[in-house]
Coordinates of N, CA and C and ligand atoms in Angstrom, one line a residue:
M1 N 0.9 -0.9 -0.2 CA 0.2 0.0 0.1 C 1.5 1.3 0.4
R2 N 0.4 2.0 -1.2 CA 1.2 3.5 -1.1 C 0.7 4.5 -0.1
V3 N 1.3 5.2 1.0 CA 0.7 6.1 1.4 C 1.6 7.4 1.5
D4 N 1.1 8.6 1.3 CA 1.5 9.6 1.2 C 0.9 10.6 2.1
I5 N 1.6 11.3 2.5 CA 1.6 12.3 3.7 C 1.9 13.8 3.7
V6 N 1.0 14.5 3.5 CA 1.4 16.0 3.4 C 1.1 16.9 4.3
T7 N 2.3 17.6 4.7 CA 2.2 18.1 6.3 C 3.7 19.4 6.3
I8 N 2.6 20.0 7.2 CA 4.7 21.3 7.3 C 5.8 20.8 8.7
F9 N 5.5 19.9 9.3 CA 6.1 19.4 10.3 C 6.5 17.4 9.5
P10 N 7.6 17.3 8.7 CA 7.5 16.2 8.1 C 8.6 15.2 9.5
D11 N 9.4 16.3 10.6 CA 10.1 15.5 11.1 C 9.0 14.9 11.9
F12 N 7.6 15.3 12.3 CA 6.7 14.2 13.2 C 6.5 12.8 12.9
F13 N 7.0 12.6 11.5 CA 6.7 11.1 11.6 C 7.9 10.5 11.3
D14 N 8.9 10.8 12.1 CA 10.4 9.8 11.7 C 9.5 8.5 12.8
V15 N 9.1 9.0 13.7 CA 8.8 8.0 14.5 C 7.9 6.5 13.3
L16 N 7.7 6.9 12.7 CA 7.6 5.5 11.8 C 8.3 4.8 11.4
D17 N 9.3 5.1 11.3 CA 10.7 4.3 11.5 C 10.9 3.4 12.1
V18 N 10.3 3.5 13.6 CA 10.4 2.5 14.6 C 8.9 1.5 14.5
S19 N 9.1 0.6 14.8 CA 8.2 -0.6 15.1 C 7.4 -1.1 13.7
L20 N 6.7 -2.1 13.9 CA 5.7 -2.7 13.0 C 5.7 -2.2 11.8
I21 N 5.4 -1.0 11.8 CA 5.4 0.1 10.3 C 6.3 0.4 9.9
G22 N 7.3 1.0 10.6 CA 9.1 1.0 10.3 C 9.2 -0.3 9.6
K23 N 9.3 -1.8 9.8 CA 9.7 -2.7 9.3 C 8.9 -3.0 8.1
A24 N 7.6 -2.9 7.9 CA 6.8 -3.2 6.8 C 7.4 -1.9 5.7
N25 N 7.6 -0.8 6.3 CA 8.3 0.0 4.8 C 9.4 -0.2 4.7
Q26 N 10.3 -0.5 5.7 CA 11.5 -0.7 4.6 C 11.4 -2.5 4.1
A27 N 10.1 -3.4 4.1 CA 10.1 -4.8 3.6 C 9.3 -4.2 2.3
G28 N 8.8 -3.4 2.3 CA 8.2 -2.7 0.7 C 6.4 -3.2 1.1
I29 N 5.7 -3.5 1.8 CA 4.7 -4.0 2.3 C 4.6 -2.4 2.4
L30 N 4.5 -1.5 2.9 CA 3.8 -0.3 2.8 C 4.8 0.4 2.4
N31 N 4.8 1.4 1.7 CA 5.5 2.4 0.8 C 4.8 4.0 1.4
L32 N 5.5 4.4 2.8 CA 5.5 6.1 2.8 C 6.2 7.2 2.4
R33 N 5.7 7.6 1.9 CA 6.5 9.0 1.8 C 6.1 10.1 2.4
I34 N 7.2 10.9 2.8 CA 6.1 12.2 3.8 C 6.8 13.3 2.6
H35 N 6.2 14.5 2.5 CA 6.1 15.8 1.6 C 5.5 16.8 2.4
D36 N 7.0 17.4 2.6 CA 6.8 19.1 2.9 C 6.2 19.9 1.9
L37 N 5.0 20.5 3.0 CA 3.7 21.1 1.9 C 5.0 22.3 1.7
R38 N 5.5 23.2 2.6 CA 6.4 24.3 2.2 C 7.3 24.0 0.7
D39 N 7.9 22.9 0.5 CA 8.3 22.8 -0.8 C 7.5 23.3 -1.8
Y40 N 6.2 23.2 -1.9 CA 5.5 23.5 -2.8 C 4.7 25.3 -2.9
T41 N 5.3 26.2 -1.9 CA 5.2 27.3 -1.6 C 6.4 28.3 -3.0
D42 N 5.6 29.6 -3.1 CA 6.7 29.5 -4.0 C 7.3 31.7 -3.5
D43 N 7.2 31.6 -2.3 CA 7.9 33.2 -1.4 C 8.6 32.8 -0.7
R44 N 9.6 33.4 -0.4 CA 11.3 33.8 0.3 C 10.7 33.1 1.4
H45 N 9.5 33.4 2.0 CA 9.3 32.7 3.4 C 8.2 31.6 3.5
R46 N 8.4 31.0 2.4 CA 7.9 29.8 2.5 C 6.7 30.1 3.4
T47 N 5.6 30.9 2.9 CA 4.2 31.0 3.4 C 3.6 29.8 4.0
V48 N 2.5 29.5 4.5 CA 1.4 28.1 4.2 C 0.2 28.9 4.3
D49 N 0.1 30.0 5.6 CA -1.3 30.4 6.0 C -1.1 31.6 5.7
D50 N -2.9 32.1 6.1 CA -2.9 33.6 5.6 C -4.1 34.1 6.4
T51 N -5.1 35.1 6.7 CA -6.0 35.6 7.8 C -6.9 35.4 7.3
P52 N -7.9 34.7 7.7 CA -9.4 34.5 7.4 C -10.2 35.5 6.7
Y53 N -10.8 35.5 5.3 CA -11.6 35.9 5.2 C -12.8 36.3 6.1
G54 N -13.5 37.0 6.2 CA -14.7 37.2 7.3 C -14.6 37.2 8.4
G55 N -13.2 37.6 8.7 CA -12.5 37.8 9.8 C -12.3 36.7 11.1
G56 N -12.1 36.9 12.2 CA -12.0 36.1 13.1 C -10.8 35.5 14.0
A57 N -10.4 34.6 15.2 CA -9.0 34.4 15.0 C -8.4 33.2 14.1
G58 N -7.3 33.2 14.3 CA -6.4 32.4 14.2 C -6.2 32.2 12.1
M59 N -5.8 31.3 12.3 CA -5.4 31.8 10.4 C -5.3 30.2 9.9
V60 N -5.8 30.7 8.7 CA -6.2 29.4 7.1 C -5.1 28.9 6.2
M61 N -5.2 27.9 6.2 CA -4.5 27.8 5.7 C -4.3 27.8 3.9
K62 N -3.7 27.8 2.5 CA -3.7 29.2 1.9 C -3.5 28.0 1.0
P63 N -4.8 28.2 -0.1 CA -4.9 27.1 -1.0 C -3.6 27.0 -2.2
E64 N -2.7 27.3 -2.2 CA -1.6 27.3 -3.5 C -0.7 26.4 -3.7
P65 N -0.3 26.4 -2.1 CA 0.7 25.0 -2.0 C 0.0 24.0 -2.3
W66 N -1.5 24.2 -1.1 CA -2.0 22.4 -1.5 C -2.1 22.1 -2.6
G67 N -2.8 23.0 -3.4 CA -2.7 22.4 -4.7 C -2.0 21.8 -5.4
R68 N -1.0 22.6 -5.7 CA 0.7 22.0 -6.0 C 1.2 20.7 -5.9
A69 N 0.8 20.5 -4.5 CA 1.5 19.1 -3.5 C 0.3 18.1 -4.1
L70 N -0.8 18.9 -4.0 CA -1.9 17.4 -4.5 C -1.6 17.5 -6.3
D71 N -1.5 18.1 -7.1 CA -1.8 18.1 -8.1 C -0.5 16.9 -8.8
R72 N 0.8 17.4 -7.9 CA 1.8 16.0 -8.3 C 1.5 14.9 -7.8
I73 N 1.2 14.9 -6.5 CA 1.2 13.6 -5.9 C -0.3 12.9 -6.4
I74 N -1.6 13.0 -6.9 CA -2.3 13.0 -7.3 C -1.8 12.6 -9.2
G75 N -1.7 13.2 -9.6 CA -0.8 12.8 -10.5 C 0.2 11.9 -10.7
L76 N 0.8 11.9 -10.2 CA 2.0 10.3 -10.2 C 1.4 9.3 -9.2
S77 N 0.1 8.9 -8.6 CA 0.0 7.9 -8.0 C -0.2 6.5 -8.9
P78 N 0.2 6.1 -8.3 CA 0.7 4.7 -9.1 C -0.2 3.8 -9.2
T79 N -1.6 3.9 -8.7 CA -2.9 3.6 -9.4 C -3.7 4.2 -9.9
G80 N -3.6 5.7 -9.9 CA -4.3 6.5 -10.9 C -5.6 7.0 -10.2
D81 N -6.3 6.4 -8.8 CA -6.8 6.4 -8.1 C -6.7 6.6 -6.6
P82 N -6.2 7.3 -6.1 CA -5.8 7.7 -5.0 C -7.0 7.9 -4.1
L83 N -7.5 7.7 -2.6 CA -8.0 8.1 -1.8 C -7.3 9.3 -1.0
V84 N -8.1 10.4 -1.0 CA -7.7 11.4 -0.5 C -8.2 12.1 0.7
I85 N -7.3 11.6 1.9 CA -7.8 12.4 3.6 C -7.4 13.6 4.0
F86 N -8.4 13.7 4.3 CA -8.3 15.2 5.1 C -8.1 15.4 6.5
T87 N -7.1 15.4 7.0 CA -7.5 15.2 8.8 C -8.2 16.8 9.4
S88 N -9.5 16.7 10.0 CA -10.1 17.3 10.5 C -11.2 17.3 11.9
P89 N -11.3 18.1 12.5 CA -11.9 17.8 14.3 C -13.3 17.6 13.5
A90 N -13.2 18.2 12.2 CA -14.7 18.9 10.9 C -15.5 17.1 10.6
G91 N -14.4 16.2 10.7 CA -14.6 15.4 9.8 C -15.3 13.8 10.2
E92 N -15.4 12.8 9.4 CA -16.6 11.6 10.0 C -15.8 11.2 10.8
V93 N -16.4 10.0 11.7 CA -15.2 9.8 12.4 C -14.6 8.6 12.3
F94 N -13.0 8.3 12.0 CA -12.3 7.2 12.0 C -12.5 6.0 13.1
T95 N -12.8 4.8 12.8 CA -13.0 4.1 13.5 C -12.8 2.3 12.9
Q96 N -12.5 1.9 13.5 CA -12.3 0.3 12.9 C -12.8 0.3 11.8
T97 N -13.9 0.0 11.9 CA -14.4 0.0 10.4 C -14.0 0.6 9.4
A98 N -13.7 2.0 9.5 CA -12.8 3.0 8.6 C -11.3 2.5 8.4
A99 N -10.6 1.7 9.3 CA -9.4 1.5 9.3 C -9.9 0.1 8.5
R100 N -10.7 -0.7 8.2 CA -10.6 -1.5 7.4 C -11.3 -1.8 6.5
Q101 N -11.4 -0.4 5.8 CA -11.8 0.0 4.7 C -10.4 0.3 4.1
L102 N -10.0 1.4 4.2 CA -8.7 1.7 4.2 C -7.7 1.1 4.1
S103 N -7.8 -0.1 4.6 CA -6.8 -1.2 4.3 C -6.7 -1.7 3.2
R104 N -7.7 -1.7 2.9 CA -8.0 -2.5 1.2 C -7.4 -1.3 -0.3
E105 N -7.5 -0.5 0.2 CA -6.8 1.2 -1.0 C -5.6 0.6 -1.3
D106 N -5.2 1.0 -2.1 CA -3.9 0.6 -2.7 C -3.0 2.0 -2.5
H107 N -3.6 3.4 -2.5 CA -2.7 4.6 -2.6 C -4.2 5.3 -1.7
I108 N -3.4 6.2 -0.6 CA -3.8 6.8 0.5 C -3.1 7.9 0.5
V109 N -3.6 9.3 0.5 CA -2.8 10.7 0.2 C -3.7 11.1 1.8
I110 N -2.6 11.7 2.9 CA -3.3 12.3 3.8 C -2.6 13.5 4.4
C111 N -3.3 14.4 4.2 CA -3.5 16.1 4.3 C -3.7 16.4 5.7
C112 N -2.2 17.3 6.2 CA -3.1 17.4 7.8 C -3.0 18.9 7.5
G113 N -4.1 19.2 7.9 CA -4.5 20.1 8.0 C -3.6 20.8 9.3
R114 N -3.2 21.9 9.7 CA -3.3 23.2 10.6 C -3.7 24.1 10.9
Y115 N -3.8 24.9 12.3 CA -4.7 26.6 12.2 C -5.7 26.2 12.4
E116 N -6.4 27.2 12.0 CA -7.9 27.4 11.9 C -8.5 26.3 10.5
G117 N -7.9 25.5 10.0 CA -7.9 24.4 8.7 C -7.4 24.7 7.4
I118 N -7.9 24.3 6.3 CA -7.1 24.3 5.2 C -8.5 25.3 3.9
D119 N -8.0 26.2 3.4 CA -8.8 27.1 2.7 C -10.0 25.7 2.5
Q120 N -11.7 26.1 2.1 CA -12.2 25.1 1.6 C -12.4 24.7 0.7
R121 N -11.8 25.4 -0.6 CA -11.6 25.4 -2.4 C -10.6 24.0 -2.3
V122 N -10.0 24.4 -1.4 CA -8.7 22.8 -1.6 C -9.3 21.9 -1.5
I123 N -10.3 21.4 -0.8 CA -11.0 19.9 -0.4 C -11.9 20.3 -1.8
D124 N -12.8 21.1 -2.2 CA -14.0 21.5 -2.9 C -13.2 20.5 -4.5
D125 N -11.7 21.4 -4.4 CA -10.7 21.0 -5.7 C -10.9 20.4 -6.0
T126 N -10.0 19.3 -5.1 CA -9.7 17.6 -4.3 C -10.8 16.9 -5.0
T127 N -12.0 17.2 -4.3 CA -13.4 16.0 -4.4 C -13.5 16.1 -5.8
N128 N -13.4 17.0 -6.7 CA -13.5 17.4 -8.4 C -12.8 16.0 -9.2
R129 N -11.7 15.8 -8.4 CA -11.0 14.9 -9.3 C -10.3 13.2 -8.6
A130 N -11.1 13.5 -7.8 CA -10.4 12.4 -6.9 C -11.2 12.1 -5.5
R131 N -11.1 10.8 -5.3 CA -12.3 10.3 -4.4 C -11.3 11.0 -3.2
T132 N -12.4 11.6 -2.0 CA -11.9 12.8 -1.0 C -12.8 12.2 0.2
V133 N -12.5 12.4 1.2 CA -12.8 12.5 2.7 C -12.2 13.2 3.9
T134 N -12.9 13.3 4.7 CA -11.9 13.9 5.4 C -12.8 13.3 6.9
M135 N -11.8 13.4 7.5 CA -11.7 12.3 8.7 C -11.1 12.9 10.5
S136 N -11.7 12.7 11.1 CA -11.6 12.8 12.5 C -11.2 11.8 13.3
I137 N -10.4 11.9 14.4 CA -9.6 10.8 14.8 C -10.4 10.6 16.5
G138 N -11.6 12.0 16.9 CA -12.3 11.7 18.2 C -12.7 13.1 18.1
D139 N -13.6 13.2 19.0 CA -14.2 14.7 19.2 C -13.5 15.3 20.5
Y140 N -12.5 15.5 20.3 CA -11.2 16.5 20.6 C -10.5 17.4 19.5
V141 N -10.0 18.4 20.0 CA -9.1 19.6 19.3 C -7.8 19.2 19.3
L142 N -7.1 18.6 18.0 CA -5.5 18.7 18.3 C -4.8 19.9 17.9
N143 N -3.5 20.0 17.6 CA -3.5 21.2 17.5 C -3.1 21.3 15.8
G144 N -3.4 20.1 15.2 CA -2.8 19.5 13.6 C -3.4 18.5 13.7
G145 N -3.1 18.1 12.6 CA -3.5 16.7 12.1 C -2.5 15.4 12.4
E146 N -1.5 16.2 12.2 CA 0.0 15.0 12.1 C -0.3 13.9 13.2
V147 N -1.2 13.8 14.5 CA -1.1 13.0 15.5 C -2.2 11.7 15.1
A148 N -3.1 12.4 14.3 CA -4.2 11.8 13.5 C -3.8 10.9 12.3
A149 N -3.1 11.8 11.8 CA -2.2 11.5 10.4 C -1.8 9.8 10.6
L150 N -1.0 10.2 12.1 CA 0.0 8.8 12.6 C -0.9 7.5 13.2
A151 N -1.9 7.8 13.6 CA -3.4 7.2 14.3 C -3.6 6.4 13.2
I152 N -4.0 6.7 11.8 CA -4.7 6.7 11.0 C -3.6 5.6 9.8
V153 N -2.6 5.8 10.1 CA -1.1 5.0 9.6 C -1.3 3.8 10.2
E154 N -0.9 4.0 11.6 CA -0.5 2.8 12.4 C -2.0 1.8 12.8
A155 N -3.5 2.4 12.6 CA -4.8 1.7 12.8 C -4.5 0.8 10.9
V156 N -4.3 1.8 10.1 CA -4.8 1.5 9.2 C -3.5 -0.1 8.5
G157 N -2.8 0.3 8.8 CA -1.4 -0.3 8.1 C -1.1 -1.6 8.9
R158 N -1.4 -1.5 10.2 CA -1.4 -3.1 10.7 C -2.2 -4.1 10.3
L159 N -3.2 -3.2 9.6 CA -4.2 -4.7 9.3 C -3.8 -4.9 7.8
V160 N -3.0 -4.2 6.9 CA -2.5 -4.6 5.5 C -1.3 -5.9 6.1
P161 N -1.9 -7.3 5.0 CA -1.4 -8.1 4.9 C 0.2 -8.3 5.1
G162 N 0.7 -9.1 6.1 CA 1.8 -9.1 5.9 C 2.5 -7.8 7.1
V163 N 1.9 -7.1 7.0 CA 2.3 -6.1 8.5 C 2.6 -6.6 9.7
V164 N 1.3 -7.1 9.9 CA 1.3 -7.9 11.6 C 1.7 -9.7 11.4
G165 N 2.8 -10.2 12.1 CA 3.3 -11.5 11.5 C 2.3 -12.6 11.6
N166 N 1.4 -12.3 12.8 CA 0.0 -13.6 13.5 C -1.1 -12.7 13.3
P167 N -1.3 -12.8 12.0 CA -2.8 -12.1 11.6 C -4.3 -12.7 12.5
E168 N -4.2 -13.7 13.2 CA -4.5 -14.5 14.1 C -4.9 -13.0 15.2
S169 N -3.7 -12.6 15.6 CA -3.9 -11.2 16.8 C -5.0 -10.4 16.7
L170 N -5.4 -10.1 14.7 CA -5.9 -9.2 14.9 C -8.0 -9.3 14.9
V171 N -7.5 -10.6 15.3 CA -9.5 -11.3 15.2 C -10.4 -10.8 16.2
E172 N -9.6 -11.0 17.6 CA -10.3 -11.2 18.6 C -9.8 -9.9 19.5
E173 N -9.9 -8.9 19.1 CA -9.1 -7.1 19.3 C -10.5 -6.4 19.8
S174 N -10.1 -5.5 20.4 CA -11.5 -4.5 21.0 C -12.3 -3.9 19.3
H175 N -13.5 -4.0 19.3 CA -14.0 -3.0 18.0 C -13.8 -3.7 16.6
E176 N -13.5 -5.5 16.8 CA -13.5 -5.8 15.7 C -15.1 -6.3 15.2
D177 N -15.1 -6.4 16.0 CA -17.6 -6.5 15.8 C -18.1 -5.9 17.1
G178 N -17.7 -4.9 17.0 CA -18.5 -4.2 17.9 C -18.4 -4.6 19.1
L179 N -17.6 -5.1 19.8 CA -17.1 -5.4 21.2 C -16.1 -5.3 21.7
L180 N -15.7 -4.3 23.0 CA -14.5 -4.9 23.8 C -14.0 -5.6 23.5
E181 N -12.5 -5.8 23.5 CA -11.8 -7.3 24.2 C -12.1 -7.4 25.3
Y182 N -11.5 -8.9 25.7 CA -12.0 -9.6 26.8 C -10.5 -9.0 27.7
P183 N -10.5 -9.0 29.4 CA -9.2 -9.2 29.6 C -8.6 -10.4 29.6
S184 N -7.3 -9.8 29.5 CA -6.4 -11.1 29.5 C -5.3 -11.0 30.7
Y185 N -4.3 -12.2 31.0 CA -3.6 -12.9 32.0 C -2.7 -13.6 31.3
T186 N -1.4 -13.3 32.0 CA -0.6 -14.6 31.6 C 0.1 -14.5 32.5
K187 N 1.3 -15.5 33.0 CA 1.8 -15.8 33.7 C 2.6 -14.8 35.1
P188 N 2.4 -14.8 36.4 CA 2.3 -16.1 37.2 C 0.8 -16.1 37.5
A189 N 0.1 -17.3 37.8 CA -1.3 -17.4 38.5 C -1.8 -16.9 39.3
T190 N -0.8 -16.6 40.0 CA -1.3 -15.4 41.5 C -0.1 -14.5 41.3
W191 N -0.9 -13.1 41.5 CA 0.2 -12.1 41.2 C -0.6 -11.1 42.8
R192 N 0.4 -10.4 43.6 CA -0.1 -9.5 44.6 C -1.6 -10.4 45.3
G193 N -1.5 -11.3 45.1 CA -2.9 -12.1 46.1 C -4.1 -12.0 45.1
L194 N -4.2 -11.6 43.7 CA -5.0 -11.5 42.4 C -4.8 -12.9 41.6
D195 N -5.8 -13.6 41.5 CA -5.8 -14.9 40.8 C -5.9 -14.8 39.6
V196 N -5.4 -15.4 38.3 CA -6.3 -15.4 37.1 C -7.5 -16.3 37.4
P197 N -8.6 -16.2 36.9 CA -10.1 -16.1 36.7 C -9.6 -18.1 36.4
D198 N -10.1 -18.7 37.2 CA -10.1 -20.5 37.3 C -10.0 -21.1 35.8
V199 N -11.4 -20.7 35.1 CA -12.2 -21.0 33.9 C -10.4 -20.8 32.5
L200 N -9.6 -20.4 33.2 CA -8.7 -19.8 31.8 C -7.5 -20.7 32.4
L201 N -7.7 -21.9 33.4 CA -6.5 -22.5 33.6 C -6.9 -23.7 33.3
S202 N -8.7 -24.2 33.1 CA -9.2 -25.4 32.7 C -8.6 -25.9 32.2
G203 N -8.3 -25.4 31.5 CA -8.4 -26.1 29.4 C -9.2 -26.2 28.5
N204 N -10.5 -26.5 28.9 CA -11.5 -26.4 28.6 C -11.7 -25.3 27.2
H205 N -11.5 -25.5 26.3 CA -11.6 -24.4 25.3 C -12.9 -23.5 25.0
K206 N -14.1 -24.7 25.2 CA -14.9 -24.4 25.0 C -15.8 -23.5 26.1
L207 N -15.4 -23.7 26.8 CA -15.8 -22.9 28.1 C -15.4 -21.3 28.3
I208 N -14.1 -21.0 28.1 CA -12.8 -20.3 28.2 C -13.5 -19.5 27.0
A209 N -14.4 -20.4 25.5 CA -14.2 -19.2 24.8 C -16.1 -18.6 25.6
S210 N -16.7 -19.1 25.5 CA -18.0 -18.5 26.3 C -17.7 -17.3 27.7
W211 N -16.8 -17.5 28.3 CA -16.4 -16.9 29.5 C -15.7 -15.7 28.5
R212 N -15.0 -16.1 28.0 CA -14.3 -14.5 26.5 C -15.6 -13.7 26.0
Q213 N -16.5 -13.9 25.7 CA -17.5 -13.4 25.1 C -18.5 -13.0 26.0
Q214 N -18.8 -13.4 27.3 CA -19.3 -12.9 28.2 C -18.5 -11.7 28.9
Q215 N -17.0 -12.0 28.9 CA -16.6 -10.6 29.7 C -16.4 -9.4 28.5
R216 N -17.1 -9.5 26.9 CA -16.1 -8.6 26.1 C -17.9 -8.0 26.6
I217 N -18.8 -8.7 26.5 CA -19.8 -8.2 26.4 C -20.2 -7.4 27.8
E218 N -20.5 -7.5 28.9 CA -20.3 -7.1 30.3 C -19.2 -5.9 30.1
R219 N -18.3 -5.8 29.8 CA -16.9 -4.6 29.7 C -18.1 -3.6 28.4
T220 N -18.1 -4.2 27.8 CA -18.9 -3.1 26.9 C -19.9 -2.5 27.6
R221 N -21.1 -3.4 28.6 CA -21.8 -2.4 28.8 C -21.8 -1.0 29.5
A222 N -20.4 -1.8 30.6 CA -20.1 -1.2 31.2 C -19.4 -0.3 31.3
I223 N -18.2 0.0 29.8 CA -18.1 0.8 29.7 C -18.3 2.0 28.5
R224 N -19.3 0.9 26.9 CA -18.7 1.9 25.9 C -20.3 1.0 25.6
P225 N -21.6 1.5 26.4 CA -22.5 0.8 26.3 C -23.4 1.8 25.2
D226 N -22.4 2.9 24.6 CA -23.0 3.1 22.8 C -22.7 2.1 22.1
L227 N -21.6 1.6 22.2 CA -21.3 0.3 21.0 C -22.6 -1.2 20.9
L228 N -23.4 -1.2 21.9 CA -24.6 -2.4 22.1 C -25.6 -2.1 20.9
P229 N -26.6 -2.3 20.7 CA -27.8 -2.0 19.9 C -28.6 -1.9 21.2
G230 N -28.9 -0.3 20.3 CA -30.2 0.2 21.7 C -31.8 -0.2 21.5
P231 N -32.4 -0.4 22.4 CA -33.7 -0.5 22.1 C -34.4 0.0 20.7
E232 N -35.2 -0.7 20.0 CA -35.3 0.1 19.3 C -36.8 1.0 19.8
V233 N -36.6 1.7 18.7 CA -37.5 3.1 19.4 C -38.5 3.5 18.4
E234 N -40.0 3.0 19.5 CA -41.5 2.8 18.6 C -41.3 4.3 18.4
D235 N -42.1 4.3 17.0 CA -43.0 5.7 16.6 C -44.0 6.0 17.7
D236 N -43.7 7.7 18.2 CA -44.8 8.0 19.2 C -45.9 8.5 18.3
P237 N -47.3 7.9 18.1 CA -48.3 8.4 17.7 C -48.4 10.0 17.4
G238 N -48.6 10.0 18.9 CA -49.0 11.6 19.6 C -47.7 12.6 18.6
S239 N -46.9 12.2 18.2 CA -45.8 13.2 17.8 C -46.0 13.6 16.7
S240 N -46.1 14.8 16.2 CA -46.2 15.9 15.1 C -45.2 14.9 14.0
S241 N -46.1 14.9 12.8 CA -45.2 14.7 11.8 C -44.4 15.8 11.2
G242 N -44.5 17.0 11.8 CA -42.8 18.2 11.7 C -43.7 19.0 10.2
Q243 N -45.2 19.3 10.0 CA -45.9 19.9 8.9 C -46.7 20.9 9.7
Ligands
ADE301 N1 -6.8 18.0 13.9 C1 -7.0 18.7 14.8 N2 -7.8 17.7 16.2 C2 -8.3 16.7 15.3 C3 -8.9 15.7 15.0 N3 -9.5 15.4 16.5 N4 -8.9 14.4 14.0 C4 -8.3 14.6 13.1 N5 -7.6 15.9 12.7 C5 -7.6 17.2 13.6

């Protein structure tokens, strides 16, 4: 999978050289390329931002450097059909389901916004010539999209075949089927007076599987009830139809 990342902080992505993602990059399973947006500016100060039309606090990323960078990266796409992702707290929420879908792409381009965001015309212009999506990694505001891009690359990259050595370890994870993962234990069987649940020492695989499933449901109900299917909402016959 080819991944291009456009940022004003290329050094941020040095961490991708370590860990499984770094190894996959060296092995050629992933092909990560980091682009400095300032290389696409045309003034002495390598300016990437300006004040917002209409007033207000903060700065907006100028369209010209983004346009040039994306012209080049989309134009040179080895697949000719890249998916372009703009990171923004105003995007659709990035979930495990989205990570799985993205892991099937051959070429993604991640554009890291900063300041008050990127001039909207960059997103509109990109939408006219490539598949485009705006993504948030959660309902909180970061200083920029770099941390979001790192999270996306790691969550997506590990799902690309060959990146994680044992693909079975990807199956029973939190969020893989809408539930949180069960609790895990390793040796010793007793630690600081706390015992590993008997069932895990029983050797009875059927019993262990059903205990784990039960734990997943209980955990999800306690910590993330929003993930569980809610009760059917019945139509209220007394409510107005909005006319
Ligand atoms: N940029 C700033 N906050 C962000 C978020 N929550 N997700 C993605 N990009 C962002």
